[in-house]
CSV table of C-alpha atoms in Angstrom, one decimal:
chain,number,residue,atom,x,y,z
A,375,MET,CA,47.5,-102.7,-287.3
A,376,PHE,CA,46.4,-104.6,-284.2
A,377,SER,CA,45.6,-101.4,-282.4
A,378,ARG,CA,43.4,-100.4,-285.3
A,379,LEU,CA,41.5,-103.7,-285.1
A,380,SER,CA,40.9,-103.3,-281.3
A,381,ASN,CA,39.8,-99.7,-281.9
A,382,SER,CA,37.1,-100.7,-284.4
A,383,ALA,CA,36.1,-103.5,-282.1
A,384,ALA,CA,35.6,-101.1,-279.2
A,385,ARG,CA,33.7,-98.8,-281.5
A,386,SER,CA,31.3,-101.5,-282.7
A,387,ALA,CA,30.7,-102.6,-279.1
A,388,THR,CA,29.5,-99.1,-278.0
A,389,LEU,CA,27.5,-98.6,-281.2
A,390,GLN,CA,26.0,-102.0,-281.1
A,391,SER,CA,22.5,-100.6,-280.8
A,392,ARG,CA,22.9,-98.5,-284.0
A,393,ASN,CA,22.8,-100.9,-286.9
A,394,TYR,CA,24.0,-98.4,-289.5
A,395,ALA,CA,27.4,-98.0,-287.8
A,396,THR,CA,28.0,-101.7,-287.5
A,397,LEU,CA,27.1,-102.1,-291.1
A,398,ARG,CA,29.7,-99.5,-292.1
A,399,ASP,CA,32.2,-101.1,-289.7
A,400,ILE,CA,31.8,-104.4,-291.5
A,401,GLU,CA,32.1,-102.7,-294.8
A,402,THR,CA,35.4,-101.0,-294.0
A,403,ARG,CA,36.7,-104.2,-292.5
A,404,LEU,CA,35.7,-106.1,-295.6
A,405,LYS,CA,37.5,-103.6,-297.8
A,406,SER,CA,40.7,-103.7,-295.8
A,407,ILE,CA,40.8,-107.5,-295.9
A,408,LYS,CA,40.3,-107.3,-299.7
A,409,ASN,CA,43.2,-104.9,-299.9
A,410,ILE,CA,45.4,-107.2,-297.8
A,411,GLU,CA,44.5,-110.1,-300.0
A,412,LYS,CA,45.6,-108.2,-303.1
A,413,ILE,CA,48.9,-107.4,-301.5
A,414,THR,CA,49.6,-111.0,-300.3
A,415,ASN,CA,48.6,-112.3,-303.6
A,416,THR,CA,51.0,-110.0,-305.5
A,417,MET,CA,53.8,-110.9,-303.1
A,418,LYS,CA,53.1,-114.6,-303.8
A,419,ILE,CA,53.2,-114.0,-307.6
A,420,VAL,CA,56.5,-112.1,-307.2
A,421,ALA,CA,58.0,-114.9,-305.1
A,422,SER,CA,56.8,-117.5,-307.6
A,423,THR,CA,58.5,-115.7,-310.5
A,424,ARG,CA,61.7,-115.4,-308.5
A,425,LEU,CA,61.6,-119.0,-307.4
A,426,GLY,CA,62.7,-120.4,-310.8
A,427,LYS,CA,65.9,-118.3,-310.9
A,428,ALA,CA,66.6,-119.0,-307.2
A,429,ASP,CA,66.2,-122.7,-307.7
A,430,ARG,CA,68.6,-122.7,-310.7
A,431,ALA,CA,71.2,-120.7,-308.6
A,432,LYS,CA,70.8,-123.2,-305.8
A,433,THR,CA,71.3,-126.2,-308.1
A,434,THR,CA,74.5,-124.9,-309.7
A,435,ALA,CA,75.8,-123.7,-306.3
A,436,ARG,CA,75.4,-127.2,-304.9
A,437,VAL,CA,77.4,-128.7,-307.7
A,438,TYR,CA,80.0,-126.0,-307.2
A,439,ILE,CA,80.4,-126.5,-303.5
A,440,ALA,CA,80.4,-130.3,-303.9
A,441,ASN,CA,83.4,-130.0,-306.2
A,442,ASP,CA,85.0,-127.6,-303.7
A,443,ARG,CA,84.6,-129.9,-300.8
A,444,GLU,CA,85.7,-133.1,-302.5
A,445,VAL,CA,89.3,-132.6,-301.6
A,446,TYR,CA,88.4,-132.2,-297.9
A,447,SER,CA,86.5,-135.4,-297.7
A,448,HIS,CA,89.3,-137.3,-299.4
A,449,ALA,CA,91.9,-135.7,-297.2
A,450,GLU,CA,89.8,-136.3,-294.1
A,451,THR,CA,90.2,-132.7,-293.0
A,452,ALA,CA,88.9,-131.9,-289.5
A,453,PRO,CA,89.2,-128.8,-287.3
A,454,VAL,CA,92.6,-128.8,-285.5
A,455,GLU,CA,92.5,-129.7,-281.8
A,456,ALA,CA,93.6,-126.7,-279.8
A,457,GLU,CA,93.7,-125.9,-276.1
A,458,GLN,CA,92.1,-122.5,-276.5
A,459,LYS,CA,89.2,-123.1,-278.8
A,460,SER,CA,87.7,-120.2,-280.7
A,461,ASN,CA,84.6,-120.5,-282.9
A,462,LEU,CA,83.1,-118.4,-285.6
A,463,LEU,CA,79.5,-118.9,-286.5
A,464,ILE,CA,78.4,-117.3,-289.8
A,465,VAL,CA,74.6,-117.2,-289.6
A,466,MET,CA,72.8,-116.3,-292.9
A,467,SER,CA,69.3,-115.3,-293.6
A,468,SER,CA,68.1,-111.9,-295.0
A,469,ASP,CA,66.5,-108.5,-294.4
A,470,LYS,CA,62.9,-109.1,-295.3
A,471,GLY,CA,60.3,-110.9,-293.3
A,472,LEU,CA,56.9,-112.4,-294.2
A,473,CYS,CA,58.4,-115.7,-295.0
A,474,GLY,CA,57.3,-118.0,-292.2
A,475,SER,CA,59.8,-119.2,-289.6
A,476,ILE,CA,62.9,-118.9,-291.8
A,477,HIS,CA,64.7,-116.4,-289.7
A,478,SER,CA,63.7,-117.6,-286.3
A,479,GLN,CA,64.7,-121.2,-287.1
A,480,ILE,CA,68.2,-120.3,-288.2
A,481,ALA,CA,68.6,-118.0,-285.2
A,482,LYS,CA,67.5,-120.9,-283.0
A,483,ALA,CA,70.0,-123.3,-284.6
A,484,ALA,CA,72.7,-120.7,-283.9
A,485,ARG,CA,71.6,-120.3,-280.3
A,486,LEU,CA,71.6,-124.0,-279.7
A,487,ARG,CA,75.1,-124.3,-281.2
A,488,THR,CA,76.4,-121.4,-279.0
A,489,ALA,CA,75.0,-123.2,-276.0
A,490,GLU,CA,76.8,-126.4,-277.0
A,491,LEU,CA,80.1,-124.5,-277.3
A,492,GLN,CA,79.8,-123.1,-273.8
A,493,GLY,CA,83.1,-122.2,-272.2
A,494,GLN,CA,84.8,-121.5,-275.5
A,495,THR,CA,85.1,-118.2,-277.4
A,496,VAL,CA,82.2,-117.9,-279.8
A,497,ASP,CA,82.0,-115.1,-282.3
A,498,ILE,CA,79.0,-114.6,-284.5
A,499,VAL,CA,78.7,-112.9,-287.9
A,500,ALA,CA,75.1,-112.2,-288.9
A,501,ILE,CA,74.2,-111.8,-292.5
A,502,GLY,CA,70.8,-110.2,-292.9
A,503,ASP,CA,69.0,-107.7,-290.6
A,504,LYS,CA,66.4,-110.2,-289.4
A,505,VAL,CA,68.8,-112.7,-288.0
A,506,LYS,CA,70.9,-109.9,-286.6
A,507,ALA,CA,68.0,-108.5,-284.7
A,508,GLN,CA,67.1,-111.9,-283.3
A,509,LEU,CA,70.7,-112.7,-282.2
A,510,ASN,CA,71.2,-109.2,-280.9
A,511,ARG,CA,68.6,-109.8,-278.2
A,512,THR,CA,70.3,-112.9,-276.7
A,513,HIS,CA,73.9,-112.9,-277.9
A,514,SER,CA,74.8,-109.2,-278.4
A,515,SER,CA,78.2,-109.7,-276.8
A,516,ASN,CA,79.1,-112.5,-279.3
A,517,LEU,CA,78.1,-110.5,-282.4
A,518,VAL,CA,81.2,-109.2,-284.1
A,519,LEU,CA,80.0,-108.3,-287.6
A,520,ALA,CA,76.7,-107.9,-289.4
A,521,PHE,CA,75.7,-107.4,-293.0
A,522,ASN,CA,72.5,-106.3,-294.7
A,523,GLY,CA,71.3,-105.8,-298.2
A,524,ILE,CA,71.5,-109.5,-298.9
A,525,GLY,CA,68.6,-111.4,-300.4
A,526,LYS,CA,67.2,-108.7,-302.6
A,527,GLU,CA,68.4,-110.4,-305.7
A,528,THR,CA,69.8,-113.8,-306.4
A,529,PRO,CA,73.1,-113.9,-304.6
A,530,THR,CA,76.3,-113.6,-306.7
A,531,PHE,CA,79.8,-114.8,-306.0
A,532,SER,CA,81.0,-111.2,-305.5
A,533,ASP,CA,78.5,-110.8,-302.6
A,534,ALA,CA,80.1,-113.8,-301.0
A,535,ALA,CA,83.7,-112.6,-301.8
A,536,LEU,CA,83.0,-109.2,-300.2
A,537,ILE,CA,81.6,-110.9,-297.1
A,538,SER,CA,84.5,-113.3,-296.7
A,539,ASP,CA,86.9,-110.4,-297.3
A,540,GLU,CA,85.3,-108.4,-294.4
A,541,ILE,CA,85.5,-111.5,-292.2
A,542,LEU,CA,89.2,-112.0,-293.0
A,543,LYS,CA,89.8,-108.3,-292.3
A,544,LEU,CA,88.7,-109.0,-288.7
A,545,GLY,CA,92.2,-110.5,-288.4
A,546,LYS,CA,91.3,-113.1,-285.8
A,547,GLU,CA,92.2,-116.7,-286.0
A,548,TYR,CA,89.5,-119.3,-285.4
A,549,THR,CA,90.0,-122.9,-284.7
A,550,ASN,CA,86.6,-123.7,-286.0
A,551,VAL,CA,84.4,-121.9,-288.6
A,552,GLU,CA,80.8,-122.9,-289.2
A,553,VAL,CA,78.4,-121.6,-291.7
A,554,PHE,CA,74.6,-121.7,-290.8
A,555,TYR,CA,72.1,-121.5,-293.6
A,556,ASN,CA,68.6,-122.7,-294.4
A,557,LYS,CA,68.9,-125.7,-296.7
A,558,PHE,CA,66.1,-125.9,-299.3
A,559,ALA,CA,64.7,-129.4,-298.8
A,560,THR,CA,61.4,-129.5,-300.7
A,561,SER,CA,59.1,-126.7,-301.9
A,562,VAL,CA,57.3,-126.8,-298.6
A,563,SER,CA,60.1,-127.4,-296.2
A,564,PHE,CA,63.6,-126.3,-295.3
A,565,GLU,CA,66.1,-127.3,-292.8
A,566,PRO,CA,68.7,-125.2,-290.8
A,567,THR,CA,72.0,-126.7,-291.8
A,568,LYS,CA,75.6,-126.1,-290.7
A,569,ALA,CA,78.7,-126.5,-292.8
A,570,SER,CA,82.3,-126.5,-291.5
A,571,VAL,CA,84.9,-124.3,-293.2
A,572,TYR,CA,88.5,-125.3,-292.6
A,573,ASP,CA,91.4,-122.9,-292.1
A,574,ALA,CA,94.9,-123.3,-293.6
A,575,LYS,CA,96.3,-125.1,-290.5
A,576,SER,CA,93.5,-127.7,-290.5
A,577,ILE,CA,94.1,-128.3,-294.2
A,578,GLU,CA,97.8,-128.7,-293.7
A,579,GLU,CA,97.3,-131.2,-290.8
A,580,SER,CA,94.7,-133.3,-292.6
A,581,PRO,CA,95.5,-137.0,-292.0
A,582,ALA,CA,95.2,-138.1,-295.6
A,583,LEU,CA,96.6,-135.0,-297.3
A,584,SER,CA,99.9,-136.8,-298.1
A,585,GLN,CA,98.2,-138.6,-301.0
A,586,TYR,CA,97.9,-135.2,-302.8
A,587,GLU,CA,100.7,-133.3,-304.4
A,588,LEU,CA,100.5,-129.8,-303.1
A,589,ASP,CA,102.8,-126.8,-303.2
A,590,GLN,CA,103.2,-125.8,-299.6
A,591,ASP,CA,105.7,-123.0,-300.4
A,592,ALA,CA,103.2,-121.2,-302.7
A,593,LYS,CA,100.8,-120.9,-299.7
A,594,VAL,CA,98.3,-123.2,-301.4
A,595,PRO,CA,96.6,-124.2,-298.1
A,596,GLU,CA,96.1,-120.5,-297.2
A,597,THR,CA,94.7,-119.6,-300.7
A,598,LEU,CA,92.5,-122.7,-300.7
A,599,ALA,CA,91.1,-121.9,-297.2
A,600,GLU,CA,90.2,-118.3,-298.2
A,601,TYR,CA,88.7,-119.5,-301.5
A,602,SER,CA,86.7,-122.2,-299.7
A,603,LEU,CA,85.4,-119.7,-297.2
A,604,ALA,CA,84.0,-117.5,-300.0
A,605,ASN,CA,82.6,-120.7,-301.7
A,606,ALA,CA,80.9,-121.9,-298.5
A,607,ILE,CA,79.3,-118.5,-298.0
A,608,TYR,CA,78.2,-118.4,-301.6
A,609,ALA,CA,76.6,-121.9,-301.4
A,610,GLY,CA,74.9,-120.9,-298.2
A,611,LEU,CA,73.5,-117.7,-299.6
A,612,ALA,CA,72.2,-119.4,-302.7
A,613,ASP,CA,70.6,-122.3,-300.9
A,614,GLY,CA,69.2,-119.9,-298.2
A,615,TYR,CA,67.8,-117.6,-300.8
A,616,ALA,CA,65.9,-120.4,-302.6
A,617,ALA,CA,64.6,-121.6,-299.2
A,618,GLU,CA,63.5,-118.1,-298.3
A,619,ILE,CA,61.7,-117.4,-301.6
A,620,SER,CA,59.9,-120.7,-301.5
A,621,ALA,CA,58.9,-120.2,-297.8
A,622,ARG,CA,57.7,-116.7,-298.7
A,623,ARG,CA,55.6,-118.1,-301.6
A,624,ASN,CA,54.0,-120.6,-299.2
A,625,ALA,CA,53.4,-118.0,-296.5
A,626,MET,CA,51.8,-115.6,-298.9
A,627,ASP,CA,49.8,-118.4,-300.4
A,628,ASN,CA,48.4,-119.3,-297.0
A,629,ALA,CA,47.8,-115.6,-296.2
A,630,SER,CA,45.8,-115.1,-299.4
A,631,LYS,CA,43.7,-118.2,-298.7
A,632,ASN,CA,43.0,-117.1,-295.1
A,633,ALA,CA,42.0,-113.6,-296.5
A,634,GLY,CA,39.7,-115.3,-299.0
A,635,ASP,CA,38.1,-117.3,-296.2
A,636,MET,CA,37.6,-114.1,-294.1
A,637,ILE,CA,36.2,-112.2,-297.1
A,638,SER,CA,33.5,-114.8,-297.7
A,639,LYS,CA,32.7,-114.9,-294.0
A,640,TYR,CA,32.4,-111.1,-293.8
A,641,SER,CA,30.4,-110.9,-297.0
A,642,ILE,CA,27.8,-113.2,-295.6
A,643,LEU,CA,27.8,-111.2,-292.3
A,644,TYR,CA,27.5,-107.9,-294.3
A,645,ASN,CA,24.6,-109.1,-296.3
A,646,ARG,CA,22.8,-110.5,-293.3
A,647,THR,CA,23.3,-107.3,-291.3
A,648,ARG,CA,22.0,-105.3,-294.3
A,649,GLN,CA,18.9,-107.5,-294.5
A,650,ALA,CA,18.4,-107.1,-290.8
A,651,VAL,CA,18.6,-103.4,-291.1
A,652,ILE,CA,16.1,-103.3,-293.9
A,653,THR,CA,13.7,-105.6,-292.0
A,654,ASN,CA,14.0,-103.4,-288.9
A,655,GLU,CA,13.2,-100.3,-290.9
A,656,LEU,CA,10.2,-102.0,-292.5
A,657,VAL,CA,9.0,-103.0,-289.1
A,658,ASP,CA,9.4,-99.4,-287.9
A,659,ILE,CA,7.5,-98.1,-290.9
A,660,ILE,CA,4.7,-100.6,-290.8
A,661,THR,CA,4.3,-100.2,-287.0
A,662,GLY,CA,4.2,-96.4,-287.5
A,663,ALA,CA,1.7,-96.6,-290.3
A,664,SER,CA,-0.6,-99.1,-288.5
A,665,SER,CA,-0.6,-96.9,-285.3
A,666,LEU,CA,-2.0,-94.0,-287.4
A,667,ASP,CA,-5.0,-96.0,-288.5
B,336,MET,CA,72.5,-141.9,-327.8
B,337,PHE,CA,73.2,-145.2,-329.5
B,338,ARG,CA,76.8,-144.2,-330.1
B,339,LEU,CA,77.1,-143.1,-326.4
B,340,ASN,CA,75.8,-146.5,-325.3
B,341,THR,CA,78.2,-148.5,-327.4
B,342,LEU,CA,81.0,-146.2,-326.2
B,343,ARG,CA,80.1,-146.8,-322.7
B,344,THR,CA,80.0,-150.6,-323.1
B,345,ALA,CA,83.2,-150.4,-325.0
B,346,SER,CA,84.9,-148.5,-322.2
B,347,ARG,CA,83.5,-150.9,-319.6
B,348,GLN,CA,85.0,-153.8,-321.5
B,349,VAL,CA,88.4,-152.1,-321.6
B,350,GLN,CA,88.1,-151.6,-317.9
B,351,THR,CA,87.4,-155.2,-317.1
B,352,VAL,CA,90.2,-156.3,-319.3
B,353,ALA,CA,92.6,-153.9,-317.6
B,354,ARG,CA,91.4,-155.0,-314.2
B,355,ARG,CA,92.2,-158.6,-315.1
B,356,GLY,CA,95.6,-157.7,-316.2
B,357,TYR,CA,96.6,-155.5,-313.3
B,358,ALA,CA,94.7,-156.7,-310.3
B,359,ASP,CA,96.1,-154.2,-307.9
B,360,VAL,CA,95.2,-151.2,-309.9
B,361,ALA,CA,91.7,-150.4,-308.7
B,362,ALA,CA,91.4,-147.0,-310.3
B,363,SER,CA,89.3,-146.8,-313.4
B,364,ASP,CA,91.0,-145.8,-316.6
B,365,VAL,CA,88.7,-142.9,-317.5
B,366,LEU,CA,89.1,-139.4,-316.4
B,367,LYS,CA,85.9,-137.8,-315.0
B,368,LEU,CA,85.8,-134.0,-315.2
B,369,SER,CA,83.6,-131.6,-313.2
B,370,LEU,CA,84.0,-128.0,-314.2
B,371,ALA,CA,81.8,-125.9,-312.0
B,372,LEU,CA,81.2,-122.2,-311.7
B,373,PRO,CA,79.1,-120.6,-309.0
B,374,HIS,CA,76.4,-119.7,-311.4
B,375,GLN,CA,76.8,-122.4,-314.0
B,376,THR,CA,77.8,-126.0,-314.3
B,377,LEU,CA,79.8,-126.7,-317.5
B,378,PHE,CA,80.8,-130.3,-316.9
B,379,GLU,CA,79.4,-132.7,-314.3
B,380,SER,CA,81.3,-136.0,-314.0
B,381,SER,CA,81.7,-136.2,-317.7
B,382,ILE,CA,84.1,-138.7,-319.2
B,383,VAL,CA,86.9,-136.9,-321.0
B,384,THR,CA,90.3,-137.9,-322.5
B,385,GLN,CA,92.6,-135.1,-321.5
B,386,VAL,CA,92.4,-131.7,-319.7
B,387,ASN,CA,95.1,-129.1,-319.9
B,388,VAL,CA,95.0,-126.6,-317.1
B,389,PRO,CA,96.9,-123.3,-316.5
B,390,GLY,CA,98.4,-124.1,-313.1
B,391,ALA,CA,100.1,-121.4,-311.0
B,392,ASN,CA,103.4,-123.4,-311.5
B,393,GLY,CA,102.9,-123.7,-315.3
B,394,GLU,CA,100.5,-125.4,-317.6
B,395,PHE,CA,100.0,-129.1,-317.3
B,396,GLY,CA,98.0,-131.8,-318.9
B,397,ILE,CA,95.9,-134.3,-316.9
B,398,LEU,CA,95.1,-137.8,-318.2
B,399,ALA,CA,93.4,-140.7,-316.5
B,400,ASN,CA,95.2,-142.0,-313.4
B,401,HIS,CA,97.0,-138.7,-312.8
B,402,VAL,CA,98.5,-138.4,-309.3
B,403,PRO,CA,96.2,-136.6,-306.9
B,404,ILE,CA,97.1,-133.0,-306.9
B,405,VAL,CA,95.8,-129.6,-305.6
B,406,GLU,CA,96.7,-126.8,-307.9
B,407,GLN,CA,95.8,-123.1,-307.9
B,408,LEU,CA,94.9,-121.8,-311.4
B,409,LYS,CA,96.2,-118.7,-313.0
B,410,PRO,CA,94.3,-116.8,-315.7
B,411,GLY,CA,94.4,-118.9,-318.8
B,412,VAL,CA,92.8,-121.5,-321.0
B,413,VAL,CA,91.5,-124.8,-319.8
B,414,GLN,CA,91.6,-127.1,-322.8
B,415,ILE,CA,89.3,-130.2,-322.7
B,416,THR,CA,89.6,-133.1,-325.1
B,417,GLU,CA,86.3,-134.9,-324.9
B,418,SER,CA,86.1,-138.6,-325.4
B,419,ASN,CA,84.8,-138.2,-328.9
B,420,GLY,CA,87.9,-136.2,-329.8
B,421,ASN,CA,86.2,-132.7,-329.8
B,422,VAL,CA,88.3,-130.0,-328.2
B,423,LYS,CA,86.6,-127.4,-326.0
B,424,GLU,CA,88.4,-124.4,-324.6
B,425,PHE,CA,87.4,-122.1,-321.7
B,426,PHE,CA,89.2,-119.1,-320.5
B,427,VAL,CA,89.2,-119.0,-316.6
B,428,SER,CA,90.1,-116.1,-314.5
B,429,GLY,CA,91.4,-118.3,-311.7
B,430,GLY,CA,90.3,-121.0,-309.3
B,431,PHE,CA,91.4,-124.4,-308.2
B,432,ALA,CA,91.9,-127.8,-309.9
B,433,THR,CA,92.0,-130.9,-307.8
B,434,VAL,CA,92.6,-134.4,-309.0
B,435,GLN,CA,91.0,-136.8,-306.5
B,436,PRO,CA,92.2,-140.3,-306.0
B,437,GLY,CA,90.3,-142.4,-308.6
B,438,SER,CA,90.8,-140.2,-311.6
B,439,THR,CA,88.2,-137.5,-310.8
B,440,LEU,CA,89.2,-134.0,-311.7
B,441,SER,CA,87.3,-131.1,-310.1
B,442,ILE,CA,87.8,-127.6,-311.4
B,443,THR,CA,86.2,-124.8,-309.6
B,444,ALA,CA,86.5,-121.4,-311.2
B,445,ILE,CA,84.7,-118.2,-310.7
B,446,GLU,CA,84.2,-117.3,-314.4
B,447,ALA,CA,84.8,-119.3,-317.6
B,448,PHE,CA,84.0,-118.3,-321.1
B,449,GLU,CA,85.0,-119.6,-324.6
B,450,PRO,CA,87.9,-117.6,-326.0
B,451,THR,CA,85.8,-116.6,-329.0
B,452,SER,CA,83.3,-114.7,-326.9
B,453,PHE,CA,85.8,-111.9,-326.0
B,454,SER,CA,86.1,-108.6,-327.7
B,455,VAL,CA,89.6,-107.5,-328.5
B,456,GLU,CA,88.8,-103.8,-328.4
B,457,SER,CA,87.3,-103.9,-324.9
B,458,ILE,CA,90.3,-105.9,-323.6
B,459,LYS,CA,92.6,-103.2,-325.0
B,460,THR,CA,90.8,-100.3,-323.4
B,461,GLN,CA,90.4,-102.1,-320.1
B,462,LEU,CA,94.0,-103.1,-320.1
B,463,ALA,CA,95.1,-99.5,-320.7
B,464,GLU,CA,92.9,-98.4,-317.8
B,465,ALA,CA,94.3,-101.0,-315.5
B,466,GLN,CA,97.9,-100.3,-316.4
B,467,LYS,CA,97.3,-96.6,-315.4
B,468,ASN,CA,96.1,-97.7,-312.0
B,469,VAL,CA,99.0,-100.1,-311.3
B,470,ASN,CA,101.2,-97.3,-310.0
B,471,SER,CA,98.5,-95.8,-307.9
B,472,SER,CA,99.5,-94.6,-304.4
B,473,ASP,CA,96.5,-96.4,-303.0
B,474,GLU,CA,97.7,-99.9,-302.2
B,475,ALA,CA,94.3,-101.5,-302.6
B,476,VAL,CA,93.7,-99.9,-306.0
B,477,ALA,CA,97.2,-100.9,-307.2
B,478,ALA,CA,96.7,-104.5,-306.1
B,479,GLU,CA,93.4,-104.7,-307.8
B,480,ALA,CA,94.8,-103.2,-311.0
B,481,ALA,CA,97.7,-105.7,-310.9
B,482,ILE,CA,95.2,-108.6,-310.8
B,483,GLN,CA,93.3,-106.9,-313.7
B,484,VAL,CA,96.5,-106.6,-315.7
B,485,GLU,CA,97.4,-110.2,-315.1
B,486,VAL,CA,94.0,-111.4,-316.3
B,487,LEU,CA,93.7,-109.1,-319.2
B,488,GLU,CA,97.2,-109.8,-320.5
B,489,ALA,CA,96.4,-113.5,-320.5
B,490,LEU,CA,93.2,-112.7,-322.3
B,491,GLN,CA,94.9,-110.6,-324.9
B,492,ALA,CA,97.2,-113.5,-325.7
B,493,ILE,CA,94.3,-115.8,-326.6
B,494,ALA,CA,91.6,-113.6,-327.9
B,495,LYS,CA,91.3,-113.4,-331.7
């Protein structure tokens, strides 16, 4: 697209003396801006209609995850202290762009966290093509798993269950698992957020777990840990989806407004040039006619 | 609304009386239930009288001041007696029930529906299908079918 712009700029520079060509240039430019405005406007409308559903999913997912995490806050669960620390960062965004800084901000948060954990093993799971591409540039050796196809529809629990299943299939034990997602703050802002997920060992060694009755033999901590991983991924996906849709709506709204501004600017320029061309022609004709007298 | 208000003030009075009687018991005498699904919230800190849950180690009832517990759920019916005496039933496919200190019960389940919303015929056909796959040579398919059979058999027992 940019190359086409510079092309037409070069052409209009060489053809500056011939007004007809410039007029046509402005006309094609005006038309293409009008088409872009139509596209961004449609994308904005699509995002607006999806926003309601995404917002509902986010609200219920937040209640769900709050219930899930209550036991950890009461039991004061924290990652176990180990000599050899290994970390897993699950970074979530999606495949599609045109939604502001959603993808770069979450990638930046993950990069900062990786820098903080320097000296320890850090593995990264990327969910979404955009965040995968961004992290692949700087942390390709840390990337262990990547998913795409997320964020086309409102996320469901089975998406999250499939992702957590693949992560468990890696068969590695991590002392610390963190989920990175964009938290929907208001309709115009979001915030990259991290949530810790605890493994079975951390749950078993929670300082205040003794107040709970819990069947250790039936592997309750293991089951709870796996369940909570899927829940945390689901909550992150739902919140991230709402943030992304809302960011896309705003980005497309701004793009449509900018296109509108450009259209009015170019319309004025087009009309002025047209008038100038007519005036020039008239001058030519009148000068020609008067020279015959 | 009015009834709810009077109920609330009534329960508050009961609380203060109880607190005066047993000064060391700080926990409130009402059971607060949150029943949350990923895509729907059925109860959010609602005050209820009793909840019966299908625990992995057998069904059990939860009243106010239940000892804190973490229990995995098996497929079965969660029965909720609301404070006005109404009984609500939900069939859950599995999940976790945790009673927090302070009489708060959080149930997280993946799906929950009222028992009346199931069709007996489709349970039967799906159960037959799943039972065929249980003896599959593919371990993953067999494991999946075993879970299906467990859920569907529990469903068959309650669906009318």
